[in-house]
Structures are given as structure tokens and as C-alpha cells.
Amino acid sequence: MQPATSKVTTKGQIVIPKRIREKYGIHPATSIRWVEKKEGILMIPDSEDPITAARGMLKGSGIFKAYLKEKKKEIDREENQIARSGEHRTR
């Protein structure tokens, strides 16, 4: 992936490259949070849906796949527990 660059205007404004705006759902009037980190500045677009806002942030880390796998296990456990409690009632 090519790095994107922008220049700061005299008013402190920047243009967010189109591919980044599209990827992270940044539209006119989107509120942006600026978080100072040891490594630099993190720009986070606010979104009504936090999952949408975080899209792409963990790409390649495997965390999202691990989360989905764990969530599926949790749902399976709950369904098995419900099924077992239903079996006990019918006896």
C-alpha cells in the first residue's frame, strides 16, 4: 500500500486522500478525534457504528479473525446450554 501524504494549509487544514476517506467512511461533517501517542498522532473518525469506524485498523493482525472465532464458540456454547436445559425439562 502506497503511503498517502497531505500538506497543511496556513489555516491548519489538510485534505484526507480519497482512498482513505472511502476506506474509513469519512464524509463531509464527519467528526475526527485526534489522539496523541508515543509513536505519533492517531486520527480516528467518529462513527455511529464503532465497528465501521475501526474497519481496517487491525488489518493483518489476525485479531479480528480470532475475535470472530471466539464469538462463534460463545454462541455455540449458549445454544448447547439452551438445548440441554430444554432436554431436562422434557424428561
Coordinates of N, CA and C in Angstrom, one line a residue:
M1 N 0.8 -1.2 0.0 CA 0.0 0.0 0.0 C 0.9 1.2 0.0
Q2 N 0.6 2.2 -0.9 CA 1.4 3.4 -1.0 C 1.0 4.3 0.2
P3 N 2.1 5.0 0.7 CA 1.8 5.9 1.8 C 1.1 7.2 1.2
A4 N 0.2 7.8 1.9 CA -0.5 9.0 1.4 C 0.0 10.2 2.2
T5 N 0.1 11.3 1.5 CA 0.6 12.5 2.1 C -0.3 13.6 1.8
S6 N -0.3 14.6 2.7 CA -1.1 15.8 2.6 C -0.2 17.0 3.1
K7 N -0.5 18.2 2.6 CA 0.2 19.3 3.2 C -0.8 20.1 4.0
V8 N -0.3 20.7 5.1 CA -1.1 21.5 6.0 C -1.2 22.9 5.4
T9 N -2.4 23.5 5.3 CA -2.5 24.9 4.8 C -2.2 25.9 5.9
T10 N -2.2 27.1 5.6 CA -1.9 28.2 6.6 C -2.9 28.2 7.7
K11 N -4.1 27.7 7.4 CA -5.2 27.7 8.4 C -5.2 26.4 9.2
G12 N -4.2 25.5 9.0 CA -4.1 24.3 9.7 C -4.9 23.2 9.1
Q13 N -5.4 23.3 7.9 CA -6.3 22.3 7.3 C -5.5 21.4 6.5
I14 N -6.0 20.1 6.3 CA -5.4 19.1 5.5 C -6.5 18.5 4.6
V15 N -6.1 17.9 3.5 CA -7.0 17.1 2.7 C -6.7 15.6 3.0
I16 N -7.7 14.9 3.3 CA -7.6 13.5 3.6 C -7.7 12.8 2.2
P17 N -6.7 12.0 1.8 CA -6.7 11.4 0.5 C -8.0 10.6 0.3
K18 N -8.5 10.6 -1.0 CA -9.8 10.0 -1.3 C -9.8 8.5 -0.9
R19 N -8.8 7.7 -1.2 CA -8.9 6.3 -0.9 C -9.0 6.0 0.6
I20 N -8.4 6.9 1.4 CA -8.5 6.8 2.9 C -9.9 7.2 3.3
R21 N -10.5 8.3 2.8 CA -11.8 8.7 3.1 C -12.8 7.6 2.8
E22 N -12.7 7.0 1.6 CA -13.6 5.9 1.2 C -13.5 4.7 2.1
K23 N -12.2 4.3 2.4 CA -12.0 3.1 3.2 C -12.6 3.2 4.6
Y24 N -12.5 4.4 5.2 CA -12.9 4.6 6.6 C -14.2 5.3 6.7
G25 N -14.9 5.5 5.6 CA -16.2 6.1 5.6 C -16.2 7.6 6.1
I26 N -15.3 8.3 5.7 CA -15.2 9.7 6.1 C -15.9 10.6 5.1
H27 N -16.9 11.2 5.5 CA -17.7 12.1 4.6 C -17.7 13.5 5.2
P28 N -18.2 14.5 4.4 CA -18.4 15.8 4.9 C -19.1 15.8 6.3
A29 N -18.6 16.6 7.2 CA -19.2 16.8 8.5 C -18.8 15.6 9.5
T30 N -18.0 14.6 9.0 CA -17.6 13.6 9.9 C -16.7 14.2 11.0
S31 N -16.9 13.9 12.2 CA -16.1 14.4 13.3 C -14.9 13.5 13.4
I32 N -13.7 14.2 13.6 CA -12.4 13.4 13.7 C -11.9 13.6 15.1
R33 N -11.4 12.6 15.8 CA -10.8 12.7 17.1 C -9.3 12.5 16.8
W34 N -8.5 13.3 17.4 CA -7.0 13.3 17.3 C -6.5 12.8 18.7
V35 N -5.7 11.7 18.6 CA -5.2 11.1 19.8 C -3.6 11.1 19.7
E36 N -3.0 11.7 20.7 CA -1.5 11.8 20.7 C -1.0 10.5 21.3
K37 N -0.1 9.8 20.6 CA 0.5 8.6 21.0 C 2.0 8.8 21.0
K38 N 2.7 7.9 21.7 CA 4.2 8.0 21.7 C 4.7 7.9 20.3
E39 N 4.1 7.1 19.4 CA 4.6 6.9 18.1 C 4.2 8.1 17.1
G40 N 3.2 8.9 17.5 CA 2.8 9.9 16.6 C 1.3 10.3 16.9
I41 N 0.6 10.7 15.9 CA -0.8 11.2 16.1 C -1.7 10.1 15.4
L42 N -2.8 9.8 16.1 CA -3.8 8.8 15.6 C -5.0 9.6 15.3
M43 N -5.5 9.5 14.1 CA -6.7 10.2 13.7 C -7.8 9.2 13.6
I44 N -8.9 9.4 14.4 CA -10.0 8.5 14.4 C -11.3 9.1 14.0
P45 N -11.9 8.7 12.9 CA -13.2 9.3 12.5 C -14.3 8.7 13.4
D46 N -15.1 9.6 14.0 CA -16.2 9.2 14.8 C -17.3 8.7 13.9
S47 N -17.9 7.6 14.4 CA -19.0 7.0 13.7 C -20.0 6.5 14.6
E48 N -21.3 6.4 14.1 CA -22.3 5.9 15.0 C -22.1 4.4 15.2
D49 N -21.4 3.7 14.3 CA -21.1 2.3 14.5 C -19.6 2.1 14.7
P50 N -19.2 1.8 15.9 CA -17.7 1.7 16.3 C -17.0 0.6 15.4
I51 N -17.7 -0.4 15.0 CA -17.1 -1.4 14.2 C -16.7 -0.9 12.8
T52 N -17.6 -0.1 12.2 CA -17.4 0.6 11.0 C -16.2 1.5 11.1
A53 N -16.2 2.3 12.2 CA -15.1 3.3 12.4 C -13.7 2.6 12.5
A54 N -13.7 1.4 13.1 CA -12.4 0.7 13.3 C -12.0 -0.2 12.1
R55 N -12.9 -0.2 11.1 CA -12.6 -1.0 9.9 C -11.2 -0.7 9.4
G56 N -10.4 -1.8 9.2 CA -9.1 -1.6 8.6 C -8.0 -1.3 9.7
M57 N -8.3 -1.0 10.9 CA -7.3 -0.6 11.9 C -6.5 -1.8 12.3
L58 N -7.1 -3.0 12.3 CA -6.4 -4.2 12.8 C -6.0 -5.1 11.6
K59 N -6.1 -4.6 10.4 CA -5.8 -5.4 9.2 C -4.5 -6.1 9.3
G60 N -4.5 -7.4 9.1 CA -3.3 -8.2 9.1 C -2.8 -8.7 10.5
S61 N -3.5 -8.2 11.5 CA -3.1 -8.6 12.9 C -3.7 -10.0 13.3
G62 N -4.7 -10.4 12.6 CA -5.4 -11.6 13.0 C -6.3 -11.5 14.2
I63 N -6.4 -10.3 14.8 CA -7.2 -10.1 16.0 C -8.7 -10.3 15.6
F64 N -9.1 -9.7 14.5 CA -10.5 -9.8 14.1 C -10.9 -11.2 13.9
K65 N -10.1 -12.0 13.2 CA -10.5 -13.4 12.9 C -10.6 -14.2 14.2
A66 N -9.6 -13.9 15.2 CA -9.7 -14.5 16.5 C -10.9 -14.1 17.2
Y67 N -11.3 -12.9 17.1 CA -12.5 -12.4 17.8 C -13.7 -13.1 17.3
L68 N -13.8 -13.2 15.9 CA -15.0 -13.9 15.3 C -15.1 -15.3 15.7
K69 N -13.9 -16.0 15.8 CA -13.8 -17.4 16.2 C -14.3 -17.6 17.6
E70 N -13.8 -16.7 18.5 CA -14.2 -16.8 19.9 C -15.7 -16.5 20.1
K71 N -16.2 -15.5 19.3 CA -17.6 -15.2 19.3 C -18.5 -16.4 18.9
K72 N -18.1 -17.1 17.9 CA -18.8 -18.2 17.4 C -18.8 -19.3 18.5
K73 N -17.7 -19.5 19.1 CA -17.6 -20.5 20.2 C -18.6 -20.2 21.3
E74 N -18.6 -18.9 21.6 CA -19.5 -18.4 22.7 C -21.0 -18.7 22.3
I75 N -21.4 -18.4 21.1 CA -22.7 -18.6 20.6 C -23.1 -20.1 20.6
D76 N -22.1 -20.9 20.2 CA -22.3 -22.4 20.2 C -22.5 -22.9 21.6
R77 N -21.7 -22.4 22.6 CA -21.9 -22.8 24.0 C -23.3 -22.4 24.5
E78 N -23.7 -21.2 24.2 CA -25.0 -20.7 24.6 C -26.1 -21.6 24.0
E79 N -26.0 -21.9 22.7 CA -27.0 -22.7 22.1 C -27.1 -24.1 22.7
N80 N -25.9 -24.7 23.0 CA -25.8 -26.0 23.6 C -26.4 -26.0 25.0
Q81 N -26.2 -24.9 25.7 CA -26.7 -24.8 27.0 C -28.3 -24.7 27.0
I82 N -28.8 -24.0 26.1 CA -30.2 -23.8 25.9 C -30.8 -25.2 25.5
A83 N -30.2 -25.9 24.6 CA -30.6 -27.2 24.1 C -30.7 -28.2 25.3
R84 N -29.6 -28.2 26.1 CA -29.5 -29.1 27.3 C -30.6 -28.8 28.3
S85 N -30.8 -27.5 28.5 CA -31.9 -27.2 29.5 C -33.3 -27.6 29.0
G86 N -33.5 -27.5 27.7 CA -34.7 -28.0 27.1 C -34.9 -29.5 27.2
E87 N -33.8 -30.3 27.1 CA -33.9 -31.7 27.3 C -34.3 -32.1 28.7
H88 N -33.7 -31.4 29.7 CA -34.0 -31.7 31.1 C -35.5 -31.4 31.4
R89 N -36.1 -30.4 30.7 CA -37.5 -30.1 31.0 C -38.5 -31.1 30.4
T90 N -38.0 -31.8 29.3 CA -39.0 -32.7 28.6 C -39.0 -34.1 29.3
R91 N -38.0 -34.3 30.2 CA -37.9 -35.6 30.8 C -38.9 -35.8 31.9

